[in-house]
Short mmCIF file of N, CA and C in Angstrom, two decimals:
data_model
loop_
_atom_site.label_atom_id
_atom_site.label_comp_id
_atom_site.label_asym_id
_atom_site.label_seq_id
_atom_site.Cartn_x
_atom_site.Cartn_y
_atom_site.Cartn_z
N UNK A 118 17.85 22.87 41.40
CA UNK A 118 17.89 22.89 39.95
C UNK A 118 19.29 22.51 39.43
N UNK A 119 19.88 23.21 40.14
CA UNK A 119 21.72 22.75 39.65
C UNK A 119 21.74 20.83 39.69
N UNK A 120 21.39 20.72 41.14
CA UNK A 120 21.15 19.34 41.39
C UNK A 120 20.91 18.67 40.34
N UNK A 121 19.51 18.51 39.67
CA UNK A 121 19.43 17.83 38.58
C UNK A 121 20.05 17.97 37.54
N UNK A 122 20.11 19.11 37.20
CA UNK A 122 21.40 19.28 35.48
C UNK A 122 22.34 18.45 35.84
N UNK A 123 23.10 19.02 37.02
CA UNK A 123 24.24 17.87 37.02
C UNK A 123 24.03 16.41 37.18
N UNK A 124 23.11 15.90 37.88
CA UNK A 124 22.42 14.49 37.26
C UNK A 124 22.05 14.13 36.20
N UNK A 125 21.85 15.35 35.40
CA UNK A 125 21.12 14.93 33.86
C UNK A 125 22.54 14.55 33.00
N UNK A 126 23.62 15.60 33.22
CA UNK A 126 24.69 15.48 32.12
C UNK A 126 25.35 14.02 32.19
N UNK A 127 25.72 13.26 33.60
CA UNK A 127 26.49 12.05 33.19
C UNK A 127 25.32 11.42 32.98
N UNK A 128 24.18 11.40 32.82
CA UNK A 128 23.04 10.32 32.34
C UNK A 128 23.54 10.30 31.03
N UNK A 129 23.66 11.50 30.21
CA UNK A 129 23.42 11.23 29.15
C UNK A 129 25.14 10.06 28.80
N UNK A 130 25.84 10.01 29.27
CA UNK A 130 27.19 9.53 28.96
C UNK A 130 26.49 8.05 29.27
N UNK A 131 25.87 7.61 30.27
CA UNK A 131 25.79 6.33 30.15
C UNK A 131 24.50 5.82 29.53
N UNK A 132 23.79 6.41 28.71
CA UNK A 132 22.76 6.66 28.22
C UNK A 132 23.45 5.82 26.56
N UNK A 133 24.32 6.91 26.33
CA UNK A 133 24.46 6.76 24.61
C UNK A 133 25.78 5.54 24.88
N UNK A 134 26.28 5.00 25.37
CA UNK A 134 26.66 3.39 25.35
C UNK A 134 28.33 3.83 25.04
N UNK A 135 28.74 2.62 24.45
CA UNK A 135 29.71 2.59 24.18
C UNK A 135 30.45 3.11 22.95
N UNK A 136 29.14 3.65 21.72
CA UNK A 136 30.03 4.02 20.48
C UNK A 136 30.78 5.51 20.85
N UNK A 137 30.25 6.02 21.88
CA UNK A 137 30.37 7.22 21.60
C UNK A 137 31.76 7.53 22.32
N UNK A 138 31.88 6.81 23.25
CA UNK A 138 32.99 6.40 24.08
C UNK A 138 34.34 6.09 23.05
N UNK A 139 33.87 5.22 22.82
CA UNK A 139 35.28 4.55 21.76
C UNK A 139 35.67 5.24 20.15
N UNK A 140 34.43 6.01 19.81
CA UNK A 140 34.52 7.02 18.86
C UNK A 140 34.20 5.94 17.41
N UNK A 141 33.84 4.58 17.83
CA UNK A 141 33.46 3.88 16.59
C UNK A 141 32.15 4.08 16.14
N UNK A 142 32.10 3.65 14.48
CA UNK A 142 30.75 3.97 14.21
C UNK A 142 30.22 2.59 14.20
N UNK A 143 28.64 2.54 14.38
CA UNK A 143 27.96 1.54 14.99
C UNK A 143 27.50 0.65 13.55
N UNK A 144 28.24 -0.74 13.96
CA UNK A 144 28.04 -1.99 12.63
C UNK A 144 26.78 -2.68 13.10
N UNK A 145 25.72 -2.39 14.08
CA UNK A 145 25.13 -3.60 14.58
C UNK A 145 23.46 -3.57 14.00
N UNK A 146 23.86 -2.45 12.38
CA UNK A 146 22.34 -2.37 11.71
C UNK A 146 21.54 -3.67 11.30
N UNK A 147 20.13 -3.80 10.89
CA UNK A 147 20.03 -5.36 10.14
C UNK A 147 18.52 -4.52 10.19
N UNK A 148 18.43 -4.28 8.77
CA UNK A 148 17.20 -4.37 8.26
C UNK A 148 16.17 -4.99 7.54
N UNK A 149 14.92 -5.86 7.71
CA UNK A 149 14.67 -6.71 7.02
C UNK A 149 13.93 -6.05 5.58
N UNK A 150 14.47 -6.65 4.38
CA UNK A 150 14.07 -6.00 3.33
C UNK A 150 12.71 -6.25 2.74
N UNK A 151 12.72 -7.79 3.10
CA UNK A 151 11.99 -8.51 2.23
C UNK A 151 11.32 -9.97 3.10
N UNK A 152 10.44 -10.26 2.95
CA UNK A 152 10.10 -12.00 3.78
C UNK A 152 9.04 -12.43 2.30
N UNK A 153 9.64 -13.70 2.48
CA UNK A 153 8.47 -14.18 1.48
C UNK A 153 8.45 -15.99 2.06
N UNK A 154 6.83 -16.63 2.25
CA UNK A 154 6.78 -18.10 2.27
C UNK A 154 7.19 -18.85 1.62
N UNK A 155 8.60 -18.71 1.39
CA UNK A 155 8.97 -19.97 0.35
C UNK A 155 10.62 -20.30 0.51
N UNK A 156 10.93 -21.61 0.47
CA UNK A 156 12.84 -21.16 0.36
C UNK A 156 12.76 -22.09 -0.83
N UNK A 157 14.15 -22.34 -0.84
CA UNK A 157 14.57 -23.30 -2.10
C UNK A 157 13.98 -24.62 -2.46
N UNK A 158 14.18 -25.41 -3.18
CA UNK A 158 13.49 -26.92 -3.02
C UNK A 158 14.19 -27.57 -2.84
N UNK A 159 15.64 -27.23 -2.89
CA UNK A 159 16.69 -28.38 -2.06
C UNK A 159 16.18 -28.45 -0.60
N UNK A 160 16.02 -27.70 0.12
CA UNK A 160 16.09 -27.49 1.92
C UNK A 160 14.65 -28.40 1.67
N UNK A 161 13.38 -28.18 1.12
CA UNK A 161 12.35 -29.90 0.88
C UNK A 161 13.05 -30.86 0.49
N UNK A 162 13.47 -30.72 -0.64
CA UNK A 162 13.55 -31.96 -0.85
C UNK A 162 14.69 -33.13 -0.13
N UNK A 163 15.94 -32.28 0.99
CA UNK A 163 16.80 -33.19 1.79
C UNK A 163 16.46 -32.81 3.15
N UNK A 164 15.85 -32.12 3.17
CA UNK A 164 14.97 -31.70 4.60
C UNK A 164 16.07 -31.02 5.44
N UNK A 165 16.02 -30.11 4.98
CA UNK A 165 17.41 -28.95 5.49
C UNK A 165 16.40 -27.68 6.06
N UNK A 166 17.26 -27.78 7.48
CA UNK A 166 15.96 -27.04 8.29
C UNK A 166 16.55 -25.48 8.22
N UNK A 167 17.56 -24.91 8.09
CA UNK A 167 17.96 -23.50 8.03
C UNK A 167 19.04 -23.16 6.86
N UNK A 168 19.14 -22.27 5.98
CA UNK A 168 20.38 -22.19 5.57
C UNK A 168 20.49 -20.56 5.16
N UNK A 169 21.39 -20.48 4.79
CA UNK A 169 22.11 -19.01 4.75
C UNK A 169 23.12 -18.65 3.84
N UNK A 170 22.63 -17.26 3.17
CA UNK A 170 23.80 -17.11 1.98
C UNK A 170 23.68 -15.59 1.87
N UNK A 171 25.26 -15.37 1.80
CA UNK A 171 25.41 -13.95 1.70
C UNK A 171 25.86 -13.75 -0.07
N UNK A 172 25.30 -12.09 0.33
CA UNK A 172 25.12 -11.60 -1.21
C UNK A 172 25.94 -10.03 -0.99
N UNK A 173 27.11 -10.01 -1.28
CA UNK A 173 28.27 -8.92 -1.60
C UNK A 173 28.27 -7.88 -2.65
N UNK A 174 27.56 -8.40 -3.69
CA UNK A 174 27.20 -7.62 -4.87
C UNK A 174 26.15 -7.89 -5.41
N UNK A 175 25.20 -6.87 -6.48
CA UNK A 175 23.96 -7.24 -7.00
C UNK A 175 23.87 -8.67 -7.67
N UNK A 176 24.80 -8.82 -8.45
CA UNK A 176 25.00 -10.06 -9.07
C UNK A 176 24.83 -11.45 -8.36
N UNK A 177 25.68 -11.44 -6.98
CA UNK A 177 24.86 -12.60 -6.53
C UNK A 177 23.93 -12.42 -5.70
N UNK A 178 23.41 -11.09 -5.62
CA UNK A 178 21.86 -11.07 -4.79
C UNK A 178 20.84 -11.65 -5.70
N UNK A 179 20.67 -11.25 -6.77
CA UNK A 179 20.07 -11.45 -8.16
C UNK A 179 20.17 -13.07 -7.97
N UNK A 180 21.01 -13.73 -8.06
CA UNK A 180 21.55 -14.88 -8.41
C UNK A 180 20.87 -15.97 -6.81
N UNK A 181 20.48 -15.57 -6.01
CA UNK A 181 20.57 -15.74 -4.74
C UNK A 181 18.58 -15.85 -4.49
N UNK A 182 17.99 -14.57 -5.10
CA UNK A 182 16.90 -13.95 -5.41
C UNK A 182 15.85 -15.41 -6.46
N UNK A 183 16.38 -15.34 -7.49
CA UNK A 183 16.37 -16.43 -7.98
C UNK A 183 16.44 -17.96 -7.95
N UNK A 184 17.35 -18.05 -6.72
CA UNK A 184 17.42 -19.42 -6.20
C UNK A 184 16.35 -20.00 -5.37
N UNK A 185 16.09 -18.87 -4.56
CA UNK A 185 14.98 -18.88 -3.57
C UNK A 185 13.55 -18.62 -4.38
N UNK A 186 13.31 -18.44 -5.53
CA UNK A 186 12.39 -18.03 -6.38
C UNK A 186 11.30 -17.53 -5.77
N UNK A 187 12.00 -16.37 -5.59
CA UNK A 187 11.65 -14.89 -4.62
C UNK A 187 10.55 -14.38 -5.08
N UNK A 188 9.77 -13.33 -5.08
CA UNK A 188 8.64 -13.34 -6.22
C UNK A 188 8.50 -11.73 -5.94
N UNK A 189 9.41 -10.95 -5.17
CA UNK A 189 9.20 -9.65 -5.62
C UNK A 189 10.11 -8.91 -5.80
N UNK A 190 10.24 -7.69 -5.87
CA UNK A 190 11.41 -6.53 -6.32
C UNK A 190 12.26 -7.18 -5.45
N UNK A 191 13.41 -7.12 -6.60
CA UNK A 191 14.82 -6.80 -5.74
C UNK A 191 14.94 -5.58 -4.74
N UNK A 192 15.74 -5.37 -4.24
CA UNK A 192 15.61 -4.71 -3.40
C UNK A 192 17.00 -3.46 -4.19
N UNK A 193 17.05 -2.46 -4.05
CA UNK A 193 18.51 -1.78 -4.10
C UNK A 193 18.90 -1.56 -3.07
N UNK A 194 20.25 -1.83 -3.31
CA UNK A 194 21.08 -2.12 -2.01
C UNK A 194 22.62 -1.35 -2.21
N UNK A 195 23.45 -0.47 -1.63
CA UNK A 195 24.64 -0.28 -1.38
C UNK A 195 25.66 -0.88 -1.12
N UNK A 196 26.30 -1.59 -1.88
CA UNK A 196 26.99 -2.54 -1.78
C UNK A 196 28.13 -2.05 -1.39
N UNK A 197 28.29 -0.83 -1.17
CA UNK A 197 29.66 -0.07 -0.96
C UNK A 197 29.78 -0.16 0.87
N UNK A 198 28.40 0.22 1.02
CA UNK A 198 28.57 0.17 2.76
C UNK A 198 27.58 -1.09 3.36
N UNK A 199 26.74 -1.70 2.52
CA UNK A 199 25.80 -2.52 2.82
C UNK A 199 26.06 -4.16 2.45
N UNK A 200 25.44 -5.03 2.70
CA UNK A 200 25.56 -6.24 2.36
C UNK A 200 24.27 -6.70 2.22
N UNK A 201 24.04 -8.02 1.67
CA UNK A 201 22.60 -9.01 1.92
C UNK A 201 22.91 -10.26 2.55
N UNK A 202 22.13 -10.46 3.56
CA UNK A 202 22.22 -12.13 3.75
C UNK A 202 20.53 -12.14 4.05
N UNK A 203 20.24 -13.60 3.04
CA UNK A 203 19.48 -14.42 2.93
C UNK A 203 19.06 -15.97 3.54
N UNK A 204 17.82 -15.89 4.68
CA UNK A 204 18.36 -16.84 5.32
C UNK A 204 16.64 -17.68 4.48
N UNK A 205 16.77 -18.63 4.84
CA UNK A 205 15.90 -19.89 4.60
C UNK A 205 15.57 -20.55 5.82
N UNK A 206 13.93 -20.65 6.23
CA UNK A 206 13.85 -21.45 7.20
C UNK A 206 12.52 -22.11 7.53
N UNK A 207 12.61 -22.79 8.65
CA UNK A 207 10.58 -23.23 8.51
C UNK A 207 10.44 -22.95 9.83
N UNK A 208 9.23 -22.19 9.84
CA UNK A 208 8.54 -22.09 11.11
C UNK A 208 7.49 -22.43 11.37
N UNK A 209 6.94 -22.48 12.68
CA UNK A 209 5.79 -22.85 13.00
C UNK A 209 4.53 -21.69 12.75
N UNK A 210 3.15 -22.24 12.55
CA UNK A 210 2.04 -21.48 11.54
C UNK A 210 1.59 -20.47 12.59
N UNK A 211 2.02 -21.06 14.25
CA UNK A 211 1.32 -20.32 14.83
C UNK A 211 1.90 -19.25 15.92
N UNK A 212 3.55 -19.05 15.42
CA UNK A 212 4.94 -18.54 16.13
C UNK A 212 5.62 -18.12 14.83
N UNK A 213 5.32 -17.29 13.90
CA UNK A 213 6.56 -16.59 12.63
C UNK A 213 7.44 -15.95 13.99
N UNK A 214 8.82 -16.40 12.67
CA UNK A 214 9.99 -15.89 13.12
C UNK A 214 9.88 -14.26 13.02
N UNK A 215 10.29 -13.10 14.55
CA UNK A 215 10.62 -12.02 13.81
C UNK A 215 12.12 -11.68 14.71
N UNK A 216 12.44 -11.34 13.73
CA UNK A 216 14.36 -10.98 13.84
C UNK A 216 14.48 -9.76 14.39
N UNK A 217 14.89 -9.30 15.88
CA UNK A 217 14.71 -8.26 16.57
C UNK A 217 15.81 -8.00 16.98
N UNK A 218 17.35 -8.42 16.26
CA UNK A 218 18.40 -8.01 16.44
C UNK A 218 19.50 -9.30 15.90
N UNK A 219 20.77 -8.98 16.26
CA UNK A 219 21.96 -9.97 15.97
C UNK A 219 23.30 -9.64 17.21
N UNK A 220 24.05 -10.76 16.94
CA UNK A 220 25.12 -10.23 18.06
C UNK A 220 26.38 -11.08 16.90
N UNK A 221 27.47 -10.55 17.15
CA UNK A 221 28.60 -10.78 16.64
C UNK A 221 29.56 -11.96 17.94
N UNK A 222 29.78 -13.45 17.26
CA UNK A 222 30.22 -14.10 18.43
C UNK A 222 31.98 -14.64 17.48
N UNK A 223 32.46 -15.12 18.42
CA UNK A 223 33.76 -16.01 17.86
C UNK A 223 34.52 -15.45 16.89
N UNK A 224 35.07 -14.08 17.48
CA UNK A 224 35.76 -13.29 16.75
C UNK A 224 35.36 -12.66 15.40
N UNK A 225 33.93 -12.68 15.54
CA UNK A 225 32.70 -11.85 14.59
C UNK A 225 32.73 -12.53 13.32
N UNK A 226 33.07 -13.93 13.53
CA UNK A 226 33.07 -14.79 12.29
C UNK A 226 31.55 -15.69 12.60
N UNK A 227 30.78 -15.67 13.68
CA UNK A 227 29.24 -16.03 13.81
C UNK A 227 28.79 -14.87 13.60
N UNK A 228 27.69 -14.96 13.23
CA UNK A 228 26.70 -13.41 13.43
C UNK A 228 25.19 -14.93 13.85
N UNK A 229 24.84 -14.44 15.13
CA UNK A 229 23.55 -15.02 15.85
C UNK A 229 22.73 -14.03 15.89
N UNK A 230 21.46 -14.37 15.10
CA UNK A 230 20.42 -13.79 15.12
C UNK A 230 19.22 -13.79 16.16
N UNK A 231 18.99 -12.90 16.91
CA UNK A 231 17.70 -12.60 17.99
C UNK A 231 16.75 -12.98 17.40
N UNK A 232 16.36 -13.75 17.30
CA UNK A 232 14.19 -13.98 17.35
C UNK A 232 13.37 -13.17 18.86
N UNK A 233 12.06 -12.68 18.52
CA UNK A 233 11.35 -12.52 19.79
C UNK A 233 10.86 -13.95 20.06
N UNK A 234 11.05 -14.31 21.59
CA UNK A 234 10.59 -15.60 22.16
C UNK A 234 8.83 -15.90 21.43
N UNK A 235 8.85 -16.63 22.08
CA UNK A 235 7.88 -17.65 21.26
C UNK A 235 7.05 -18.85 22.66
N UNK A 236 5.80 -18.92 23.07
CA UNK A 236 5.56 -20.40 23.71
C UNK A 236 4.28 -20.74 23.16
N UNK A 237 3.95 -21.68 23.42
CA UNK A 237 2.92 -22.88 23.05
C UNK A 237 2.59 -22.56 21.34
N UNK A 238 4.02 -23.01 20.70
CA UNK A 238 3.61 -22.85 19.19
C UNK A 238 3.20 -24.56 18.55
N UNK A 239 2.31 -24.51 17.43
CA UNK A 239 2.23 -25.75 16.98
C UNK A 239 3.06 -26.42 16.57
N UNK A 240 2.80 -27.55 15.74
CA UNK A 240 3.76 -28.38 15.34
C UNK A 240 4.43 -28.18 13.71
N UNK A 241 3.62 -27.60 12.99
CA UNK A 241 3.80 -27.71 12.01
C UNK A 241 4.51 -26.61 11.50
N UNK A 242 5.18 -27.08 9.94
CA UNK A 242 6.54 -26.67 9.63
C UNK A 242 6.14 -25.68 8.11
N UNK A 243 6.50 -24.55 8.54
CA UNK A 243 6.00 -23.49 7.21
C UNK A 243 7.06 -22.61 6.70
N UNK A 244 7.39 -23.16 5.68
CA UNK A 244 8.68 -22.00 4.56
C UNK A 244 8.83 -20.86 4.93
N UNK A 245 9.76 -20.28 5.18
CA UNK A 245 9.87 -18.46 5.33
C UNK A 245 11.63 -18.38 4.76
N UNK A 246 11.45 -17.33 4.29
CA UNK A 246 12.49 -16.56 3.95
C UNK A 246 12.80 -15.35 4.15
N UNK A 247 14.04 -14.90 4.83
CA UNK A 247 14.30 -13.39 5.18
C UNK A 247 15.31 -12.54 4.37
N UNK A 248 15.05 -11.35 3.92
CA UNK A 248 16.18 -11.09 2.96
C UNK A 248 16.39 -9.90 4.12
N UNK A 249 17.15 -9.60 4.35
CA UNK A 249 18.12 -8.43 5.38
C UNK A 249 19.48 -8.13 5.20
N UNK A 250 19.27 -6.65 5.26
CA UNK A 250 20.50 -5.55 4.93
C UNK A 250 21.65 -5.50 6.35
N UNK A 251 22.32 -5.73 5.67
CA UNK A 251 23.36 -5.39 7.37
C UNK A 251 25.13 -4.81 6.88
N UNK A 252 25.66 -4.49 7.63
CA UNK A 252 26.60 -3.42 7.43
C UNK A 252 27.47 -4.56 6.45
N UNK A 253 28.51 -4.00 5.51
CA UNK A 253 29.01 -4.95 4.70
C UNK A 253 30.25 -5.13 5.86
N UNK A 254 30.89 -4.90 6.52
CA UNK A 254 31.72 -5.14 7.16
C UNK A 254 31.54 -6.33 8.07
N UNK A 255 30.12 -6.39 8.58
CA UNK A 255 29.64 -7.42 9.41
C UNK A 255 29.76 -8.66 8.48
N UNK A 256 29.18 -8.96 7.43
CA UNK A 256 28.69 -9.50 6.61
C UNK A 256 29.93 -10.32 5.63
N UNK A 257 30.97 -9.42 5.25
CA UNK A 257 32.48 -9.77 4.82
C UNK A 257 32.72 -10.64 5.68
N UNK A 258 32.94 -10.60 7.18
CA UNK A 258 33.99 -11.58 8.09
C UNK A 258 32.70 -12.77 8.85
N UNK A 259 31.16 -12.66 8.43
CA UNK A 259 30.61 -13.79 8.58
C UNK A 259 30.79 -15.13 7.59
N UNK A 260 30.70 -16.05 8.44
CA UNK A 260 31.29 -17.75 8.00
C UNK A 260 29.99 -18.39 8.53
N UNK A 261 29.48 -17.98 9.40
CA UNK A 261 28.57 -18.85 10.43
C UNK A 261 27.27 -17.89 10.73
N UNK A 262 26.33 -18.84 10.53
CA UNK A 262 25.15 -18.33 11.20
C UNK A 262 24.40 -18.81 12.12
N UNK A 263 23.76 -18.25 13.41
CA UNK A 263 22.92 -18.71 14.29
C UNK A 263 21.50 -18.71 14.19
N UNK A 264 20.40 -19.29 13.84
CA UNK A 264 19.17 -19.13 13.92
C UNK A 264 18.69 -19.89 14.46
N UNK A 265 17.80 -19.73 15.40
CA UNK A 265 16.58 -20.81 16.46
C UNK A 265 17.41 -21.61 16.76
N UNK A 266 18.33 -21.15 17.54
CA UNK A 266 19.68 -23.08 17.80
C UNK A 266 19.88 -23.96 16.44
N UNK A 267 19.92 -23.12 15.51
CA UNK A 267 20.99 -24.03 14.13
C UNK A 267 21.73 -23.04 13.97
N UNK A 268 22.88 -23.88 13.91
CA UNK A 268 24.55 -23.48 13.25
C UNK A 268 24.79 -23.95 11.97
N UNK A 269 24.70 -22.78 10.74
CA UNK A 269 24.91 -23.27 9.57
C UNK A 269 26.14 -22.57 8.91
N UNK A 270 27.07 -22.97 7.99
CA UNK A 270 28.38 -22.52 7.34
C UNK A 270 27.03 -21.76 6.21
N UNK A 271 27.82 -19.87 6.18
CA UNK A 271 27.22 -18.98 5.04
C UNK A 271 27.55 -19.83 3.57
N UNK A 272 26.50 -19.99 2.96
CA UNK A 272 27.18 -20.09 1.82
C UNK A 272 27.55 -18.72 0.83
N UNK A 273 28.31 -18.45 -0.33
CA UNK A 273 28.73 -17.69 -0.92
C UNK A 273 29.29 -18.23 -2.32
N UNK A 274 28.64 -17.51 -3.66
CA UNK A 274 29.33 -17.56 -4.88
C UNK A 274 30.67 -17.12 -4.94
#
């Protein structure tokens, strides 16, 4: 019995990772708020396959919300500890994108987004839009975004 307790206690140390170790609190949230089939009509009409824009305050979420002519509640958001980024993209009818994480690359000025894999999807190309919450700290020092192998510069008001 001793045996195992004492096997159980350093489990738990390599169990709970590295925040707990380094005493930081964990930036690596991303919640999706919102998806809707549609992005802007610039990305149709010049055939712009991904794009991305962060939203720092309600004002340009609103502003952002609108561009994408979003079609439901805003979302409320904490702008004190939270951020928005809004991505735009097309997927295939028979493989939707779902976003099952992010990683911080190139001195946390990329933020690359996880998709779950995907095989034998069709050909064809269908609007989606993701609105997702993520720590404002992450979100402040992003420039760059990764989605499905495109590298796009964030845009920002």
């Amino acid at each position: 019995m001793k045996l195992l307790f004492l096997l159980y206690i350093p489990s738990l140390f390599l169990l709970a990772g590295c925040d707990i170790a380094s005493g930081e609190a964990s930036d690596d949230y991303i919640n999706v708020l919102y998806q809707e089939d549609r992005v802007p009509n610039e990305m149709i009409e010049e055939h712009i396959q991904f794009s991305a824009y962060k939203a720092l305050d309600e004002t340009s979420l609103i502003e952002y919300w609108k561009h994408f002519e979003l079609e439901g509640a805003i979302p409320e958001i904490d702008f004190d500890t939270s951020a928005v980024v809004i991505l735009g993209t097309f997927e295939p009818s028979t493989c939707p994108h779902y976003i099952e994480g992010f990683e911080q690359k190139d001195s946390n000025h990329t933020v690359a987004f996880q998709l779950m894999p995907y095989d034998n999807c069709s050909f064809d190309s269908n609007p989606m839009s993701f609105v997702l919450e993520m720590d404002r700290d992450v979100v402040e020092r992003m420039n760059w975004v990764e989605f499905d192998r495109e590298i796009v510069e964030v845009r920002r008001t």
